[in-house]
mmCIF file of C-alpha atoms in Angstrom:
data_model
loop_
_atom_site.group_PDB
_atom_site.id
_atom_site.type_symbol
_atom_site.label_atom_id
_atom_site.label_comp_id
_atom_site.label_asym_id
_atom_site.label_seq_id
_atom_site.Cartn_x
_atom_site.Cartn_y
_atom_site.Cartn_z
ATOM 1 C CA UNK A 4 14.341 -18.961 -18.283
ATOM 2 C CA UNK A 5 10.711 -18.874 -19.296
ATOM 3 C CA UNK A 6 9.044 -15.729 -17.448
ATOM 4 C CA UNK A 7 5.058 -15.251 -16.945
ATOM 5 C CA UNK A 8 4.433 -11.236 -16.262
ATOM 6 C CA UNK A 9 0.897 -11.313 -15.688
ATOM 7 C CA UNK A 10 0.106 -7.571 -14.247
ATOM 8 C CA UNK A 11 2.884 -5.284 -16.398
ATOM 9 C CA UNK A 12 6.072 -4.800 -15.914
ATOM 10 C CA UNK A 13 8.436 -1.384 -17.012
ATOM 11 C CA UNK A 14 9.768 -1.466 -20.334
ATOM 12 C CA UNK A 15 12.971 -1.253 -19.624
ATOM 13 C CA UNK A 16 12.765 -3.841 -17.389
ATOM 14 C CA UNK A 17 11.090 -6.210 -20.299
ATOM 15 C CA UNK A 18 13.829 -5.386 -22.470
ATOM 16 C CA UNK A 19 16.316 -6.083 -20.005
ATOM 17 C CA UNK A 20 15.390 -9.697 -19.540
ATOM 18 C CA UNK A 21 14.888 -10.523 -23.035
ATOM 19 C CA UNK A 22 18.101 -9.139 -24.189
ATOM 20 C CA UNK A 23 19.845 -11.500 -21.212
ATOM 21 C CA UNK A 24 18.664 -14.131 -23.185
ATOM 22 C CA UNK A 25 15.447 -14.925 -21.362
ATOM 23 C CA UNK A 26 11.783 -15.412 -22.842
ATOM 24 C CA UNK A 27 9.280 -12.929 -21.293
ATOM 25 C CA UNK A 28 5.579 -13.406 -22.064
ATOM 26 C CA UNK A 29 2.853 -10.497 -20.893
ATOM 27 C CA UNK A 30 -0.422 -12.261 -20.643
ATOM 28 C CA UNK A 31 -2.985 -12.153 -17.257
ATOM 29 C CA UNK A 32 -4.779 -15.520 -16.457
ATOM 30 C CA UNK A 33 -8.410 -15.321 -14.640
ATOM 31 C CA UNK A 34 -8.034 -17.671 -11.846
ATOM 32 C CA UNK A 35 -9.245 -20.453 -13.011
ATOM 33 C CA UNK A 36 -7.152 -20.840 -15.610
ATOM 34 C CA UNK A 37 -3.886 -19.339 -13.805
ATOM 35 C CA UNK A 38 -2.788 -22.887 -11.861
ATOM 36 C CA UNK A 39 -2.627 -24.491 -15.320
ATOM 37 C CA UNK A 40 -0.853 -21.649 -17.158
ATOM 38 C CA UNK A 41 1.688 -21.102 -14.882
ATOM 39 C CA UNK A 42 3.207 -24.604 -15.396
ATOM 40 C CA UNK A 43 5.208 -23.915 -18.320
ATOM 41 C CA UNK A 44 7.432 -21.016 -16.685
ATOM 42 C CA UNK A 45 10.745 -21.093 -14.454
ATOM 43 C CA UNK A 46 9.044 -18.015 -13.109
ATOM 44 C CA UNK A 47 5.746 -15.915 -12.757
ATOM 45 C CA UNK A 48 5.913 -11.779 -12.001
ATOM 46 C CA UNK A 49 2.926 -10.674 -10.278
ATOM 47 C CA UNK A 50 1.439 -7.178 -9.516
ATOM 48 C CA UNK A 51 -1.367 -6.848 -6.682
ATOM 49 C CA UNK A 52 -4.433 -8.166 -9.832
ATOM 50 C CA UNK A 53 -3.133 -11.598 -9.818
ATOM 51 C CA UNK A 54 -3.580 -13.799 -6.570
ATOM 52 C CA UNK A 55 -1.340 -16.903 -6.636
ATOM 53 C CA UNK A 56 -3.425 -19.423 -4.296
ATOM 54 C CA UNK A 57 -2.515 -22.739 -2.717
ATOM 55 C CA UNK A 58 -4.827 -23.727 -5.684
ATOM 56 C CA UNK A 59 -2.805 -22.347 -8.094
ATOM 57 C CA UNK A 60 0.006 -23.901 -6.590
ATOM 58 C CA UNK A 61 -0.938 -27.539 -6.496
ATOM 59 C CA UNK A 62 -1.996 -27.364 -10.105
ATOM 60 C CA UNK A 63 1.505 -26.085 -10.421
ATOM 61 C CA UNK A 64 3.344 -28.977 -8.547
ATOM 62 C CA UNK A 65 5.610 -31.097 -10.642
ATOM 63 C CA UNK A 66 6.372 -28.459 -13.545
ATOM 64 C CA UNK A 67 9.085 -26.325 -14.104
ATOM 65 C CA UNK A 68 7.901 -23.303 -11.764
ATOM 66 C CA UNK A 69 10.503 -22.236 -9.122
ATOM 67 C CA UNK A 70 10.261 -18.859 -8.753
ATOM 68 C CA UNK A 71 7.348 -16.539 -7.779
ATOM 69 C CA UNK A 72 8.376 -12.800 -7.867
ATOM 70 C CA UNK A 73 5.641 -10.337 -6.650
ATOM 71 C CA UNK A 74 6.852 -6.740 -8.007
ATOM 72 C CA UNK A 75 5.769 -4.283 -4.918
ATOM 73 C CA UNK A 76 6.232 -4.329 -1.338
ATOM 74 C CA UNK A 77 3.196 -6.538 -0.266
ATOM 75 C CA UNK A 78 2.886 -10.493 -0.845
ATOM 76 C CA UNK A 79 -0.224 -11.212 0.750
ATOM 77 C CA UNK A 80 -1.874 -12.028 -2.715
ATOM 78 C CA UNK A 81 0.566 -14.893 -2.794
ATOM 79 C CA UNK A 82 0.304 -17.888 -0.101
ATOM 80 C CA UNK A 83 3.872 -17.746 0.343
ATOM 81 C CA UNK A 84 4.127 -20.413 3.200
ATOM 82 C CA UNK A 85 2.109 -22.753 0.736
ATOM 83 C CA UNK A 86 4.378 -21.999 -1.978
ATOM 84 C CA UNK A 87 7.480 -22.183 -0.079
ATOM 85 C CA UNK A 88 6.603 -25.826 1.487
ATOM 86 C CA UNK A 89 6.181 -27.055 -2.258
ATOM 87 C CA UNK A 90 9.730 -25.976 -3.412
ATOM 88 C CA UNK A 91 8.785 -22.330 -4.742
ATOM 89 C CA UNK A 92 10.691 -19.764 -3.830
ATOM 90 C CA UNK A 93 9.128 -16.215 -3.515
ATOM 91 C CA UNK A 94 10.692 -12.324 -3.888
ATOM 92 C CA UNK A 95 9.113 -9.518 -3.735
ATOM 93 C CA UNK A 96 10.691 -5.480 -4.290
ATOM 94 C CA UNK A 97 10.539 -4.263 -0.787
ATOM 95 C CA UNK A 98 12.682 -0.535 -1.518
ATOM 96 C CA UNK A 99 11.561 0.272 -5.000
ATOM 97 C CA UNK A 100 8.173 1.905 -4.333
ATOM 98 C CA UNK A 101 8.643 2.885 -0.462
ATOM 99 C CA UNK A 102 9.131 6.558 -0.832
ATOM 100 C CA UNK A 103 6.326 6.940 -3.862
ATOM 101 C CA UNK A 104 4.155 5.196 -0.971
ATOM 102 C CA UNK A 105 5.195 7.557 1.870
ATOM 103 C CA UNK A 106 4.923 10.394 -0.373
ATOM 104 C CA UNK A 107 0.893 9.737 -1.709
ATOM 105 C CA UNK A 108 0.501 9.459 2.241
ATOM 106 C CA UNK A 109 1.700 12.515 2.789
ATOM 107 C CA UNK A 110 -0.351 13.912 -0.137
ATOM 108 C CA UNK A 111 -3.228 12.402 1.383
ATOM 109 C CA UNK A 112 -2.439 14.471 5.025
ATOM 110 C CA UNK A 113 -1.555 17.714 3.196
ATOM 111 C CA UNK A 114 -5.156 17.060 1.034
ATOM 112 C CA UNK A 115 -7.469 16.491 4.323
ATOM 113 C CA UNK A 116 -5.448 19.166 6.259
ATOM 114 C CA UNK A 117 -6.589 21.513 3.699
ATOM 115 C CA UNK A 118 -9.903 20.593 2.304
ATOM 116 C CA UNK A 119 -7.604 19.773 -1.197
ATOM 117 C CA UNK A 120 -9.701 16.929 -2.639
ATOM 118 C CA UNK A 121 -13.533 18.644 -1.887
ATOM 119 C CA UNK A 122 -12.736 22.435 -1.986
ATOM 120 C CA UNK A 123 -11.612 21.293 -6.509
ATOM 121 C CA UNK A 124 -14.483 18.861 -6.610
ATOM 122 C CA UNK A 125 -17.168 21.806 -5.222
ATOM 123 C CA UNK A 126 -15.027 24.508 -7.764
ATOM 124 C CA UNK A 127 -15.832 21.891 -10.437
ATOM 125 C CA UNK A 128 -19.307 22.085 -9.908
ATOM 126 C CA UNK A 129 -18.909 26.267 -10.308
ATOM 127 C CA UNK A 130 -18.909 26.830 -6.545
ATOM 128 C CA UNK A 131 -16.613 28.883 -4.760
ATOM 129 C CA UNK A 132 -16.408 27.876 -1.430
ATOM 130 C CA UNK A 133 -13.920 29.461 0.348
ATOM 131 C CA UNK A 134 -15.719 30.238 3.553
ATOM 132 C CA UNK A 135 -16.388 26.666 3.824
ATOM 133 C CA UNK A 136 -12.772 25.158 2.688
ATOM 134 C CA UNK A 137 -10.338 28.028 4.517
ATOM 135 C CA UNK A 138 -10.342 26.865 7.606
ATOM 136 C CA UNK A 139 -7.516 24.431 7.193
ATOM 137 C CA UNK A 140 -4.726 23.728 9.444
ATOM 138 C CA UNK A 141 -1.098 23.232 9.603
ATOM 139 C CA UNK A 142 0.814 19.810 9.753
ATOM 140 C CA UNK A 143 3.938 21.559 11.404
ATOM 141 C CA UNK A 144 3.308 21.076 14.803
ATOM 142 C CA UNK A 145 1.281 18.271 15.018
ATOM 143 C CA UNK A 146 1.630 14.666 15.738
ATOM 144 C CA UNK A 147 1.613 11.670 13.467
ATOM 145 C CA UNK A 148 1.491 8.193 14.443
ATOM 146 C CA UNK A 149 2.711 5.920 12.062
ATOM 147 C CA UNK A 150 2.164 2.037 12.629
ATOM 148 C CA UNK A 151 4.395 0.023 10.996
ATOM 149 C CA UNK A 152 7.742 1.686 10.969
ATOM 150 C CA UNK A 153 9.558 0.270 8.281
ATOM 151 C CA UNK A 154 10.444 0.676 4.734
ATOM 152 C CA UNK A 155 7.543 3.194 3.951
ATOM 153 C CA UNK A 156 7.028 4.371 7.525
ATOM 154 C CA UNK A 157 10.283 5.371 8.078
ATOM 155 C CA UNK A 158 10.102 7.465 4.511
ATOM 156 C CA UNK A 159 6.965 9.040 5.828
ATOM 157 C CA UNK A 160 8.560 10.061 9.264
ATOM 158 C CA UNK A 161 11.276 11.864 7.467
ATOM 159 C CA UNK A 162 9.299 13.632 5.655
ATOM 160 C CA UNK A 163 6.705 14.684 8.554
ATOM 161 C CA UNK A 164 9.433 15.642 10.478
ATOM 162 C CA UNK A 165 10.972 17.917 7.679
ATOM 163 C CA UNK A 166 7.420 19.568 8.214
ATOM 164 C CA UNK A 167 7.791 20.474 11.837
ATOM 165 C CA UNK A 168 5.562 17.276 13.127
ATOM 166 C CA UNK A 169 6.234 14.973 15.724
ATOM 167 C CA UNK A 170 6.316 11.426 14.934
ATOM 168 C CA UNK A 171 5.118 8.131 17.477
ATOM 169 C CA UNK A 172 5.184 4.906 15.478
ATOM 170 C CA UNK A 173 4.466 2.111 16.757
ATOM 171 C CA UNK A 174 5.758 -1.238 15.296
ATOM 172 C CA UNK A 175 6.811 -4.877 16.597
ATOM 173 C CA UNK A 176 10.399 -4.072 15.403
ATOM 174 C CA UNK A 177 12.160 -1.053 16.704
ATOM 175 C CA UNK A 178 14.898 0.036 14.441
ATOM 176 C CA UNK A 179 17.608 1.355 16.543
ATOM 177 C CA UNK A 180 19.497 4.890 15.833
ATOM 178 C CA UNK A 181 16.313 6.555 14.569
ATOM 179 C CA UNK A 182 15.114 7.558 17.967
ATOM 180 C CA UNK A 183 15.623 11.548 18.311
ATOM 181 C CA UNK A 184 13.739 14.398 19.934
ATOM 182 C CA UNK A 185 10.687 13.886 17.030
ATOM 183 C CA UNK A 186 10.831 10.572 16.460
ATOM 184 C CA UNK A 187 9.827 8.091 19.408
ATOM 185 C CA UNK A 188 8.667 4.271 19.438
ATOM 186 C CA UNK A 189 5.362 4.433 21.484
ATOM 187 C CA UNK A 190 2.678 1.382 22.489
ATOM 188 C CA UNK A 191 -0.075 1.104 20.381
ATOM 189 C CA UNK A 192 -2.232 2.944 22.683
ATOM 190 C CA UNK A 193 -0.099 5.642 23.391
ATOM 191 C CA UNK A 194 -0.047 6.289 19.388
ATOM 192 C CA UNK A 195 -3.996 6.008 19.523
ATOM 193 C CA UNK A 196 -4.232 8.483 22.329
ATOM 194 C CA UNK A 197 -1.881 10.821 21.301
ATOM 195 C CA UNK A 198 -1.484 11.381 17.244
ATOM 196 C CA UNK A 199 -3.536 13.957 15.460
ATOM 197 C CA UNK A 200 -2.965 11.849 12.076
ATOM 198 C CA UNK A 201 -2.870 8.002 12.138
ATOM 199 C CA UNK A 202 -1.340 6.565 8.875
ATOM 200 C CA UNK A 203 -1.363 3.174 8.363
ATOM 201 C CA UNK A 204 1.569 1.412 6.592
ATOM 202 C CA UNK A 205 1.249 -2.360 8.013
ATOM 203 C CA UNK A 206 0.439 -5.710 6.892
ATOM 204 C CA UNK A 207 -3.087 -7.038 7.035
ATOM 205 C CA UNK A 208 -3.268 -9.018 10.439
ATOM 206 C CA UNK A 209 -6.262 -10.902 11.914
ATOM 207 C CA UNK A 210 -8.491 -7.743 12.773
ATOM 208 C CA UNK A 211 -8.568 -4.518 11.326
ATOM 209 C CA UNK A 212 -6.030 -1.958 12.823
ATOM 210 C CA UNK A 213 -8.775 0.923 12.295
ATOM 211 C CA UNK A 214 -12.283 -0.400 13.932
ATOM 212 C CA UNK A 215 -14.984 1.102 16.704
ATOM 213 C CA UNK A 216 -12.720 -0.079 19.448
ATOM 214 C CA UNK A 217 -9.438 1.510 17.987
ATOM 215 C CA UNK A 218 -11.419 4.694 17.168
ATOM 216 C CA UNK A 219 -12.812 4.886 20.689
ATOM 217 C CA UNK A 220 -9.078 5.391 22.184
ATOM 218 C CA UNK A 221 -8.228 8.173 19.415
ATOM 219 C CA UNK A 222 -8.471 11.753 19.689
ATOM 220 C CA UNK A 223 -11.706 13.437 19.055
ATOM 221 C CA UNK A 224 -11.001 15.107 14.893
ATOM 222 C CA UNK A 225 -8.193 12.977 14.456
ATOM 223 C CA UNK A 226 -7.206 12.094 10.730
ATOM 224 C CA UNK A 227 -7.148 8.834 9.343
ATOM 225 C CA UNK A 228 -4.756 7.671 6.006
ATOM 226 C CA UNK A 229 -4.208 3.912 4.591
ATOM 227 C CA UNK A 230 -1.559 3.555 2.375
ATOM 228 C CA UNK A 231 -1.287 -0.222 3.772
ATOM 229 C CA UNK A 232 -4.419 -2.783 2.765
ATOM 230 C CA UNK A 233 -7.810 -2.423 2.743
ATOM 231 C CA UNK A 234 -8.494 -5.095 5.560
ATOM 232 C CA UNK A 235 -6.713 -2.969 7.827
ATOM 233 C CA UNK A 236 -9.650 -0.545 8.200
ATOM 234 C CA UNK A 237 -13.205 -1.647 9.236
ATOM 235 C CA UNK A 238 -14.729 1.069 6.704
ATOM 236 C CA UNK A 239 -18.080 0.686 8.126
ATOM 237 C CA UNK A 240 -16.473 1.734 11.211
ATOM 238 C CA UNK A 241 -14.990 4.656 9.587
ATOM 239 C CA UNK A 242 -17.750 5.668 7.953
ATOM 240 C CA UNK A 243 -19.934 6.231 10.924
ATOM 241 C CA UNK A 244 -17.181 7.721 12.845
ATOM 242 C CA UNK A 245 -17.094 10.105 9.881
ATOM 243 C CA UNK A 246 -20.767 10.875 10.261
ATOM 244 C CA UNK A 247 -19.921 11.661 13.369
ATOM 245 C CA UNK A 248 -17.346 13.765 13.567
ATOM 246 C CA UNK A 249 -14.860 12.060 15.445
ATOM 247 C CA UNK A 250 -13.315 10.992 12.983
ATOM 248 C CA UNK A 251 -12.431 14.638 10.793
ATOM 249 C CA UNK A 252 -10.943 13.403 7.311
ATOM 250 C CA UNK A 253 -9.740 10.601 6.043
ATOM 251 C CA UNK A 254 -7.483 9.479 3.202
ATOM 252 C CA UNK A 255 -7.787 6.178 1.100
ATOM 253 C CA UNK A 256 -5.639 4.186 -1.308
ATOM 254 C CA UNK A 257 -6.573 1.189 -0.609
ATOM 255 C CA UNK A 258 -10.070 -0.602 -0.081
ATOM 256 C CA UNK A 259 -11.458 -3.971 1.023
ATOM 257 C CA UNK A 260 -12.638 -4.509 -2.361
ATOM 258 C CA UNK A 261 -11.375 -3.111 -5.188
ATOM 259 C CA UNK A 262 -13.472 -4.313 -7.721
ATOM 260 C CA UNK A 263 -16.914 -3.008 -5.728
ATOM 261 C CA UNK A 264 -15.182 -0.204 -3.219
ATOM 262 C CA UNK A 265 -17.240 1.333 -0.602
ATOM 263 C CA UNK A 266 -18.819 4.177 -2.789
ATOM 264 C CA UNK A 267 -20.767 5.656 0.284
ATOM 265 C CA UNK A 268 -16.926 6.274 2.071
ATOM 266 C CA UNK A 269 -15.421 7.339 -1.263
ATOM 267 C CA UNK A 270 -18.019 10.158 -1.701
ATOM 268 C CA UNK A 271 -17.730 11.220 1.490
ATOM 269 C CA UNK A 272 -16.976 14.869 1.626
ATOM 270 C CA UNK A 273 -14.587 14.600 3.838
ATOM 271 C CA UNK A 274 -12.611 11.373 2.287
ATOM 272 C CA UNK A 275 -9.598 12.141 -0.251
ATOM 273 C CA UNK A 276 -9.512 8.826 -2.056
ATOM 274 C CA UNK A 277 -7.262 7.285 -4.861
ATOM 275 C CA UNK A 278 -7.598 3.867 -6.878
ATOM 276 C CA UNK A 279 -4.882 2.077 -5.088
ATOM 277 C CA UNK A 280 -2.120 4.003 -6.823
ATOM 278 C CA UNK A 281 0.756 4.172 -4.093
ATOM 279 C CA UNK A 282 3.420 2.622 -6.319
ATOM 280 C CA UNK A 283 1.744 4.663 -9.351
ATOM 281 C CA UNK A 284 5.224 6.783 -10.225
ATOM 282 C CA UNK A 285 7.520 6.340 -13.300
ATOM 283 C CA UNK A 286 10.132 6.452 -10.664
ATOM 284 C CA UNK A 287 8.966 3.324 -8.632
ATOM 285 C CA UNK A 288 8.138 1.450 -11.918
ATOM 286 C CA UNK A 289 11.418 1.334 -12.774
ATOM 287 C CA UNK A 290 12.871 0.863 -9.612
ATOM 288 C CA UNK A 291 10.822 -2.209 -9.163
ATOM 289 C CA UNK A 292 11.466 -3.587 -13.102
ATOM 290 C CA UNK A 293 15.102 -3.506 -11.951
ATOM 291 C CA UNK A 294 15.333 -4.923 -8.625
ATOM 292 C CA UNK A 295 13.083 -7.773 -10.844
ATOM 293 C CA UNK A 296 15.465 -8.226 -12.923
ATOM 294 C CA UNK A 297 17.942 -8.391 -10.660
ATOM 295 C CA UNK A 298 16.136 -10.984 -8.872
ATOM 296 C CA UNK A 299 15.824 -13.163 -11.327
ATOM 297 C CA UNK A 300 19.647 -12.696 -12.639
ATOM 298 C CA UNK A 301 20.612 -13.532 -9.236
ATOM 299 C CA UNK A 302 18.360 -16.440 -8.406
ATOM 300 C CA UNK A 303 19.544 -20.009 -8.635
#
């Protein structure tokens, strides 16, 4: 087959497919010029920079594309429904980069729990701040709420609880057997009311998950993290509830925009931020060039 990677793709992974006899070509298409380019491939390998539109897809209709293949966990850059309708078939690589997700969460937590991010900013700037920064606190005891319990959730709760903490998640599915004395499946208000930290590690939906009415029914200093996307936190919201001390830290990877983030949040003092680099381990890279290839060795 004829393969489009447009965002990267592991070495390995590259060399894998071309030595199976396939033609692999790395090139990124703005979006005007992506419908048109993608007609001459069996299959196109996105990252989270391309966005494969109902657009795209049209311009595509008729040609030899049959397979869209989005290498990560999330495929809302891809109008899968669309694609679907019109005879294209789309994958994604839901297990390769769950547990480098869970654990930049977790780095997040462990950063705002102990003033990590702004206690080596301030010692960059030849300050020594330790009456300031060492008044941290301990995650073992505490409570996380995790919504959306699965892949990456459910990484994140094991390791929380290997910390001492107690986890609530809530989620529309409830896996059964994971239930135990630190682990419970809780309403969405009851995780509100009751966590310490909040991660998020959901889909986008209609509304944010994290806005003023969702702060409102959380506990005064709680901890906010998004590891999920961007549109899941109204970051105005945050921002004032930052200001205002209801909200105590926060921890971003992921933005509404990333081309123009929120610079005001990301400076914050109190904000441990990262460029959107959840999946960003050598580990997950090559987890998710080979359940790529696999998907495409498998697919017919």
């Amino acid at each position: 087959m004829r393969i489009l990677v447009t965002d990267g793709m592991d070495k390995t992974a590259l060399e894998s497919l071309r030595a199976k006899g396939h033609e692999v070509v790395e090139q990124f298409y703005a979006p005007e010029e992506l419908g048109e380019a993608i007609r001459d491939f069996d299959v196109v390998v996105v990252r989270s920079a391309t966005k494969v539109r109902a657009n795209h897809i049209d311009a595509a209709k008729g040609s030899r594309l049959k397979l869209i293949i989005r290498g990560g966990v999330g495929v809302d850059n891809i109008d899968v429904a669309y694609a679907e309708a019109n005879g294209i078939a789309v994958k994604n690589t839901p297990r390769a980069s769950s547990n480098s997700v869970a654990e930049l969460a977790l780095a997040h937590m462990l950063s705002c729990a102990r003033f990590v991010s702004i206690a080596g900013h301030t010692m960059r700037e030849g300050k020594w701040e330790k009456k300031a920064y060492g008044k941290g606190v301990e995650l073992g005891g505490k409570t996380l709420g995790v919504i959306g319990y699965g892949r990456i959730g459910q990484a994140l709760g094991r390791m929380a609880q290997g910390l001492g903490m107690n986890v609530v998640a809530y989620d529309i599915f409830h896996v059964e057997g994971i239930e135990c004395e630190t682990m419970h499946f809780v309403t969405m208000d009851e995780l509100l009311s009751q966590s310490d930290i909040v991660v998020l590690c959901a889909p986008s939906g209609d509304k944010p998950l994290v806005d003023a009415e969702s702060l409102a029914k959380m506990k005064d200093g709680v901890v906010i993290i998004n590891v999920s996307r961007g549109a899941n936190v109204n970051e105005a919201a945050l921002l004032d509830a930052l200001n205002s001390g209801k909200v105590k830290a926060a921890g971003l990877d992921v933005w509404l925009s990333e081309k123009d983030p929120n610079w005001a949040l990301a400076s914050h003092p109190a904000v441990s931020c990262t460029p959107h680099i959840g999946a960003g381990t050598k580990e997950a890279q090559k987890r998710i060039g080979a359940e790529l290839v696999d998907i495409v060795e498998n697919f017919g």
